Amino acid sequence: MFSQKIESLETIFNDKISIRALEIYDNKVWYSGTDSKFGFVDVKDTKNQKQIKLSEKQLQFRTLAQDKNAFYTVNIESPAEFFRIDKKDFKVIGIYTDTLKTAFYDTFVFANEEMGLALSDPDKDQNMKLGMVLIPAQQIYDFNQTSTKDKNNFIKFNKGEAAFAASNTNIATYKTKFWVATGGKASRIIKGDFASLESHIYNTPFVQGESSQGIYSIDFYEDKFGIAVGGDYTKQEANINNIATTNDGGETWQIQASGKNAGYTTCVKIKPNSKGKEMISVGDKHISYSSDFGKTWKKISDEKNLYVCEWVDQNTVIFAGKDRILKMKIN
C-alpha cells in the first residue's frame, strides 16, 4: 500500500538558472548550473547561501561530483573544462580540458575517494568516452582505451545512441562496478568494472529509436537491483516502456508500470535504508513515488520544470530545475 504523504514543500532558493546536478554535503545542497554558477543553500537555515562563478565564460554545467575534499564539475560543450572547487576555501582550479569537438559531458560521479567517472557523448567513430578521473593525481584515463588494447573491441555506441545530460544520473556505481545508461536510437546498459577493466553491453526493452527516447536516469541498490526511468522528452505524456527494473545486476530488464505512470521522467533516486523498495522520481511535469520496487507509481505532485532530485535523509528530498530549488518533507 502506498502510504507516503507530503508534509511540506517549500522553495529554498530562487535565481535565474537551470540546475540539473545536485550534491548533498555538510547539511547543504550544492548545485552547478547555467551561466557558470556554483553554490550552496543550507537545508535547515535557508538564508545561509553562497554562490560563485566558476569561469568568466558563460559555461553551462550539468554535472557535479564530490570527494571528501572538493567538488568537481565539467561543462557540457567543447572545449569541456574540468573544475575542482575546494570545500574549505572555495578555491577553484582547472584540472583538465577536453578539446575534442565531439566532447559533450552528460555525467560526472564519484565511485569512491580515488575514482571519478565522467561520461561524454561518443567520439566521431562512435567510441564510448568514459573518463576515469584519478584523484589526487588529477589524471584522466579513457576507460575504453585503458580496458582494451584491441581497437576492434572498443565499446561502440550505435549511430544515434548517446546519453542524456538531464540530471547527472545516467551512471550508477557500487564498489568497483558501474552502469552507464544510454538512449536515442538504442537504449542499452553498459556494465563495467574499473578494477578488472571488464565491460559488457546489455540491450533493454526500453522505449528507443528516436533521438529523444531512452533511459534518462538509473539508480542501483548494491549490485543486483536497479531502476531505470526515462521516456521521450518531446512527448512528455507518453508512458509506455519508460520504467524498468533489473534484479540481476543489469543483464536483463523488466518493464514496469507501462501505461500506468506520469510519463517522461529525468531522475530517480532510491530512498536511503529502504533496500531498493522505496524511491522517488521527477520529470518536467510531475513528482512520483514508488513503494514496491518500482512496480507501481503514484504521482504525488504536479510541480513543473524540475529535473533532478536527491535525498537528504529518509524524510527529506531536494528538487531542482528551472530557476529554483525545493525542499520536500515526507512523512
Tab-separated table of C-alpha atoms in Angstrom:
chain	number	residue	atom	x	y	z
A	1	MET	CA	0.000	0.000	0.000
A	2	PHE	CA	1.167	3.483	-0.780
A	3	SER	CA	1.470	5.487	2.425
A	4	GLN	CA	3.759	8.426	1.689
A	5	LYS	CA	2.262	11.872	2.178
A	6	ILE	CA	3.842	15.249	1.539
A	7	GLU	CA	4.180	17.103	4.824
A	8	SER	CA	5.596	20.270	3.254
A	9	LEU	CA	7.050	21.550	0.003
A	10	GLU	CA	8.923	24.847	0.098
A	11	THR	CA	11.119	26.842	-2.251
A	12	ILE	CA	14.505	27.394	-0.602
A	13	PHE	CA	16.319	29.087	-3.495
A	14	ASN	CA	15.409	31.307	-6.460
A	15	ASP	CA	17.685	32.570	-9.211
A	16	LYS	CA	17.883	32.872	-12.985
A	17	ILE	CA	19.492	29.469	-13.504
A	18	SER	CA	18.837	25.975	-14.821
A	19	ILE	CA	20.046	23.267	-12.410
A	20	ARG	CA	20.492	19.625	-13.446
A	21	ALA	CA	23.049	18.425	-10.875
A	22	LEU	CA	22.924	18.313	-7.063
A	23	GLU	CA	25.137	17.035	-4.250
A	24	ILE	CA	24.407	16.937	-0.503
A	25	TYR	CA	27.262	17.735	1.874
A	26	ASP	CA	27.509	19.318	5.349
A	27	ASN	CA	23.690	19.612	5.518
A	28	LYS	CA	23.774	21.848	2.455
A	29	VAL	CA	22.501	21.434	-1.095
A	30	TRP	CA	25.289	22.125	-3.592
A	31	TYR	CA	24.437	22.864	-7.201
A	32	SER	CA	26.019	23.717	-10.522
A	33	GLY	CA	24.132	25.244	-13.410
A	34	THR	CA	23.957	27.664	-16.275
A	35	ASP	CA	25.976	30.888	-16.537
A	36	SER	CA	28.965	29.222	-14.782
A	37	LYS	CA	27.096	29.336	-11.439
A	38	PHE	CA	28.004	27.108	-8.487
A	39	GLY	CA	26.888	27.386	-4.882
A	40	PHE	CA	25.004	26.034	-1.886
A	41	VAL	CA	21.868	26.504	0.170
A	42	ASP	CA	21.726	25.340	3.790
A	43	VAL	CA	18.890	22.822	4.197
A	44	LYS	CA	17.988	23.952	7.736
A	45	ASP	CA	18.902	27.650	7.571
A	46	THR	CA	17.938	28.545	4.004
A	47	LYS	CA	19.118	32.146	4.419
A	48	ASN	CA	22.634	30.689	4.596
A	49	GLN	CA	23.522	30.667	0.878
A	50	LYS	CA	26.594	31.292	-1.233
A	51	GLN	CA	27.182	31.444	-4.970
A	52	ILE	CA	30.304	31.880	-7.093
A	53	LYS	CA	31.094	31.829	-10.805
A	54	LEU	CA	33.487	29.112	-11.906
A	55	SER	CA	34.502	30.913	-15.086
A	56	GLU	CA	34.332	34.289	-16.775
A	57	LYS	CA	32.855	32.429	-19.747
A	58	GLN	CA	29.124	31.695	-19.934
A	59	LEU	CA	29.565	27.953	-19.351
A	60	GLN	CA	26.720	25.525	-18.822
A	61	PHE	CA	27.199	22.862	-16.143
A	62	ARG	CA	25.005	19.782	-15.903
A	63	THR	CA	27.371	17.720	-13.761
A	64	LEU	CA	28.536	17.781	-10.142
A	65	ALA	CA	30.581	15.244	-8.159
A	66	GLN	CA	32.380	15.244	-4.822
A	67	ASP	CA	35.059	13.507	-2.827
A	68	LYS	CA	35.902	14.305	0.798
A	69	ASN	CA	37.906	17.436	-0.039
A	70	ALA	CA	36.351	19.009	-3.097
A	71	PHE	CA	33.588	19.271	-5.656
A	72	TYR	CA	34.193	18.631	-9.339
A	73	THR	CA	32.268	19.633	-12.434
A	74	VAL	CA	32.718	19.834	-16.186
A	75	ASN	CA	30.770	21.985	-18.625
A	76	ILE	CA	28.792	20.207	-21.312
A	77	GLU	CA	30.226	21.527	-24.576
A	78	SER	CA	33.662	21.583	-26.219
A	79	PRO	CA	36.095	22.743	-25.047
A	80	ALA	CA	34.982	20.942	-21.886
A	81	GLU	CA	36.764	22.289	-18.804
A	82	PHE	CA	37.044	20.232	-15.620
A	83	PHE	CA	36.983	22.283	-12.406
A	84	ARG	CA	37.885	21.426	-8.821
A	85	ILE	CA	36.308	23.539	-6.046
A	86	ASP	CA	37.866	23.166	-2.586
A	87	LYS	CA	35.256	22.524	0.112
A	88	LYS	CA	37.066	24.633	2.702
A	89	ASP	CA	38.029	27.819	0.893
A	90	PHE	CA	36.087	27.613	-2.402
A	91	LYS	CA	39.352	27.895	-4.350
A	92	VAL	CA	38.662	26.961	-7.975
A	93	ILE	CA	41.271	25.316	-10.201
A	94	GLY	CA	41.036	23.906	-13.700
A	95	ILE	CA	42.347	20.323	-13.782
A	96	TYR	CA	41.774	19.220	-17.379
A	97	THR	CA	40.359	20.406	-20.706
A	98	ASP	CA	38.834	18.123	-23.322
A	99	THR	CA	39.244	19.871	-26.682
A	100	LEU	CA	37.669	17.168	-28.855
A	101	LYS	CA	34.946	18.737	-30.997
A	102	THR	CA	32.571	15.896	-30.067
A	103	ALA	CA	33.010	16.480	-26.307
A	104	PHE	CA	29.651	16.848	-24.581
A	105	TYR	CA	29.647	15.806	-20.939
A	106	ASP	CA	26.471	14.166	-19.634
A	107	THR	CA	27.513	12.879	-16.207
A	108	PHE	CA	30.243	13.113	-13.569
A	109	VAL	CA	30.101	10.925	-10.435
A	110	PHE	CA	32.476	9.625	-7.797
A	111	ALA	CA	32.583	5.893	-7.167
A	112	ASN	CA	34.950	6.271	-4.197
A	113	GLU	CA	37.508	8.715	-2.827
A	114	GLU	CA	40.031	7.968	-5.556
A	115	MET	CA	37.905	7.365	-8.627
A	116	GLY	CA	35.563	9.615	-10.539
A	117	LEU	CA	33.763	8.744	-13.773
A	118	ALA	CA	32.896	11.374	-16.377
A	119	LEU	CA	30.834	10.418	-19.421
A	120	SER	CA	30.880	12.305	-22.709
A	121	ASP	CA	28.923	11.706	-25.887
A	122	PRO	CA	30.821	9.304	-28.183
A	123	ASP	CA	33.645	10.438	-30.451
A	124	LYS	CA	33.380	10.632	-34.242
A	125	ASP	CA	33.987	6.869	-34.515
A	126	GLN	CA	31.126	6.163	-32.070
A	127	ASN	CA	33.573	5.008	-29.370
A	128	MET	CA	32.351	5.411	-25.803
A	129	LYS	CA	34.153	8.215	-23.949
A	130	LEU	CA	34.176	7.424	-20.246
A	131	GLY	CA	36.914	9.231	-18.384
A	132	MET	CA	38.300	7.618	-15.230
A	133	VAL	CA	39.278	10.626	-13.141
A	134	LEU	CA	42.015	9.721	-10.653
A	135	ILE	CA	42.205	11.946	-7.588
A	136	PRO	CA	44.502	13.313	-6.195
A	137	ALA	CA	46.809	12.568	-9.153
A	138	GLN	CA	44.392	14.571	-11.320
A	139	GLN	CA	44.935	12.252	-14.243
A	140	ILE	CA	42.146	11.240	-16.595
A	141	TYR	CA	42.188	7.942	-18.479
A	142	ASP	CA	39.663	6.832	-21.076
A	143	PHE	CA	38.121	3.601	-19.730
A	144	ASN	CA	37.623	2.396	-23.306
A	145	GLN	CA	41.283	2.837	-24.249
A	146	THR	CA	42.572	1.560	-20.904
A	147	SER	CA	40.338	-1.517	-20.815
A	148	THR	CA	41.193	-2.828	-24.252
A	149	LYS	CA	44.322	-2.825	-26.368
A	150	ASP	CA	42.411	-4.067	-29.409
A	151	LYS	CA	40.691	-1.132	-31.096
A	152	ASN	CA	38.143	-3.528	-32.587
A	153	ASN	CA	36.929	-4.248	-29.077
A	154	PHE	CA	36.208	-0.652	-28.072
A	155	ILE	CA	32.751	-0.159	-26.618
A	156	LYS	CA	30.942	1.428	-29.532
A	157	PHE	CA	27.681	3.344	-29.383
A	158	ASN	CA	25.249	2.689	-32.220
A	159	LYS	CA	24.766	5.563	-34.655
A	160	GLY	CA	22.382	7.953	-32.933
A	161	GLU	CA	22.964	6.412	-29.473
A	162	ALA	CA	24.266	8.661	-26.697
A	163	ALA	CA	23.487	9.619	-23.108
A	164	PHE	CA	21.269	12.399	-21.750
A	165	ALA	CA	22.664	15.333	-19.748
A	166	ALA	CA	19.339	15.559	-17.934
A	167	SER	CA	20.127	15.063	-14.234
A	168	ASN	CA	23.706	13.769	-13.862
A	169	THR	CA	22.228	10.323	-13.101
A	170	ASN	CA	22.850	8.052	-16.085
A	171	ILE	CA	25.797	6.435	-14.280
A	172	ALA	CA	25.315	4.316	-11.153
A	173	THR	CA	28.159	2.801	-9.125
A	174	TYR	CA	28.616	0.171	-6.423
A	175	LYS	CA	32.100	-0.628	-5.124
A	176	THR	CA	34.164	-1.115	-8.311
A	177	LYS	CA	31.187	-1.743	-10.603
A	178	PHE	CA	29.482	0.900	-12.713
A	179	TRP	CA	26.493	1.045	-15.032
A	180	VAL	CA	26.021	3.531	-17.876
A	181	ALA	CA	22.542	4.023	-19.391
A	182	THR	CA	22.144	5.193	-22.973
A	183	GLY	CA	19.307	6.485	-25.106
A	184	GLY	CA	18.425	7.666	-28.583
A	185	LYS	CA	18.475	5.178	-31.454
A	186	ALA	CA	19.335	2.500	-28.878
A	187	SER	CA	18.766	2.368	-25.113
A	188	ARG	CA	21.257	-0.001	-23.527
A	189	ILE	CA	23.169	-0.642	-20.306
A	190	ILE	CA	26.960	-0.739	-20.317
A	191	LYS	CA	28.227	-2.533	-17.220
A	192	GLY	CA	31.872	-2.183	-16.339
A	193	ASP	CA	34.374	-2.719	-13.562
A	194	PHE	CA	37.145	-0.155	-13.204
A	195	ALA	CA	39.263	-2.556	-11.133
A	196	SER	CA	39.241	-5.504	-13.557
A	197	LEU	CA	38.601	-3.237	-16.609
A	198	GLU	CA	35.966	-5.698	-17.847
A	199	SER	CA	32.811	-4.495	-19.583
A	200	HIS	CA	29.564	-5.865	-21.042
A	201	ILE	CA	26.719	-4.287	-23.000
A	202	TYR	CA	23.102	-5.332	-22.433
A	203	ASN	CA	20.047	-4.491	-24.521
A	204	THR	CA	16.893	-3.244	-22.781
A	205	PRO	CA	13.175	-3.296	-23.712
A	206	PHE	CA	13.039	0.461	-23.022
A	207	VAL	CA	11.352	2.857	-25.452
A	208	GLN	CA	14.035	3.750	-28.031
A	209	GLY	CA	14.631	4.551	-31.688
A	210	GLU	CA	14.257	8.337	-31.679
A	211	SER	CA	16.929	10.798	-30.523
A	212	SER	CA	14.663	11.973	-27.673
A	213	GLN	CA	13.844	8.473	-26.337
A	214	GLY	CA	15.501	6.119	-23.893
A	215	ILE	CA	16.809	5.851	-20.346
A	216	TYR	CA	17.496	9.216	-18.699
A	217	SER	CA	18.319	8.087	-15.161
A	218	ILE	CA	19.330	4.951	-13.271
A	219	ASP	CA	19.910	4.057	-9.639
A	220	PHE	CA	21.061	0.834	-8.006
A	221	TYR	CA	20.703	-0.703	-4.571
A	222	GLU	CA	24.020	-2.532	-4.128
A	223	ASP	CA	24.912	-4.578	-7.231
A	224	LYS	CA	21.760	-6.555	-8.121
A	225	PHE	CA	18.623	-4.385	-8.016
A	226	GLY	CA	18.416	-1.376	-10.294
A	227	ILE	CA	15.771	1.045	-11.561
A	228	ALA	CA	15.773	2.905	-14.884
A	229	VAL	CA	13.427	5.746	-15.888
A	230	GLY	CA	13.041	7.992	-18.907
A	231	GLY	CA	10.784	8.199	-21.920
A	232	ASP	CA	10.561	10.828	-24.655
A	233	TYR	CA	11.097	14.495	-23.778
A	234	THR	CA	9.246	15.594	-26.921
A	235	LYS	CA	6.177	13.572	-25.843
A	236	GLN	CA	6.002	14.144	-22.103
A	237	GLU	CA	2.688	12.360	-21.552
A	238	ALA	CA	3.889	9.167	-23.289
A	239	ASN	CA	4.292	6.496	-20.626
A	240	ILE	CA	4.821	3.217	-22.499
A	241	ASN	CA	8.027	1.237	-21.749
A	242	ASN	CA	9.631	4.145	-19.862
A	243	ILE	CA	10.307	2.452	-16.494
A	244	ALA	CA	12.233	-0.796	-15.998
A	245	THR	CA	13.930	-2.745	-13.211
A	246	THR	CA	16.667	-5.347	-13.004
A	247	ASN	CA	17.330	-7.978	-10.343
A	248	ASP	CA	20.481	-9.466	-11.883
A	249	GLY	CA	22.838	-6.507	-11.920
A	250	GLY	CA	21.668	-5.008	-15.200
A	251	GLU	CA	21.842	-8.028	-17.517
A	252	THR	CA	18.074	-8.294	-18.002
A	253	TRP	CA	15.412	-5.611	-17.545
A	254	GLN	CA	11.693	-5.916	-16.895
A	255	ILE	CA	9.303	-3.140	-17.958
A	256	GLN	CA	7.194	-1.816	-15.057
A	257	ALA	CA	4.030	0.321	-14.893
A	258	SER	CA	3.850	0.712	-18.685
A	259	GLY	CA	0.892	2.968	-19.475
A	260	LYS	CA	0.356	3.468	-15.735
A	261	ASN	CA	2.780	6.223	-14.779
A	262	ALA	CA	3.051	10.002	-15.049
A	263	GLY	CA	5.184	9.999	-18.207
A	264	TYR	CA	8.612	11.329	-19.099
A	265	THR	CA	10.995	11.223	-16.118
A	266	THR	CA	14.501	12.678	-15.780
A	267	CYS	CA	15.724	11.474	-12.389
A	268	VAL	CA	15.117	8.587	-9.982
A	269	LYS	CA	16.609	8.085	-6.519
A	270	ILE	CA	16.221	5.095	-4.199
A	271	LYS	CA	15.308	6.058	-0.639
A	272	PRO	CA	18.130	5.546	1.884
A	273	ASN	CA	17.809	2.396	4.022
A	274	SER	CA	14.853	1.079	2.001
A	275	LYS	CA	16.942	-1.625	0.245
A	276	GLY	CA	15.504	-0.533	-3.086
A	277	LYS	CA	11.862	-0.863	-2.103
A	278	GLU	CA	11.065	2.860	-1.993
A	279	MET	CA	12.084	5.528	-4.493
A	280	ILE	CA	11.178	8.963	-5.751
A	281	SER	CA	11.336	10.298	-9.286
A	282	VAL	CA	10.867	13.634	-11.010
A	283	GLY	CA	10.075	14.746	-14.536
A	284	ASP	CA	9.360	18.111	-16.111
A	285	LYS	CA	5.683	17.784	-15.127
A	286	HIS	CA	5.491	15.571	-12.047
A	287	ILE	CA	6.983	14.119	-8.881
A	288	SER	CA	6.183	10.414	-8.426
A	289	TYR	CA	6.758	7.787	-5.753
A	290	SER	CA	7.024	4.004	-5.672
A	291	SER	CA	6.978	1.865	-2.543
A	292	ASP	CA	7.097	-1.566	-4.214
A	293	PHE	CA	10.474	-1.712	-6.016
A	294	GLY	CA	9.260	0.403	-8.940
A	295	LYS	CA	6.373	-1.857	-9.933
A	296	THR	CA	3.647	0.771	-9.328
A	297	TRP	CA	3.863	4.551	-9.126
A	298	LYS	CA	1.787	7.328	-7.647
A	299	LYS	CA	2.080	10.939	-8.766
A	300	ILE	CA	2.428	12.981	-5.562
A	301	SER	CA	2.923	16.451	-7.067
A	302	ASP	CA	2.215	18.383	-10.280
A	303	GLU	CA	5.234	20.679	-9.807
A	304	LYS	CA	6.650	21.654	-13.196
A	305	ASN	CA	10.157	22.261	-14.605
A	306	LEU	CA	12.090	20.190	-12.073
A	307	TYR	CA	14.856	17.964	-13.448
A	308	VAL	CA	16.854	16.466	-10.584
A	309	CYS	CA	16.255	15.153	-7.042
A	310	GLU	CA	18.359	13.926	-4.122
A	311	TRP	CA	17.561	12.506	-0.682
A	312	VAL	CA	18.960	14.399	2.315
A	313	ASP	CA	17.602	11.799	4.740
A	314	GLN	CA	14.685	9.361	4.863
A	315	ASN	CA	12.120	12.148	5.180
A	316	THR	CA	13.660	14.977	3.146
A	317	VAL	CA	14.120	15.260	-0.613
A	318	ILE	CA	15.616	18.158	-2.571
A	319	PHE	CA	14.452	19.009	-6.095
A	320	ALA	CA	15.948	21.479	-8.548
A	321	GLY	CA	15.309	22.691	-12.067
A	322	LYS	CA	14.384	25.930	-13.734
A	323	ASP	CA	15.175	28.930	-11.508
A	324	ARG	CA	14.647	27.210	-8.131
A	325	ILE	CA	15.455	24.578	-5.536
A	326	LEU	CA	12.675	22.960	-3.459
A	327	LYS	CA	12.718	21.030	-0.184
A	328	MET	CA	10.060	18.349	0.352
A	329	LYS	CA	9.284	16.775	3.707
A	330	ILE	CA	7.637	13.362	3.511
A	331	ASN	CA	6.059	11.597	6.491
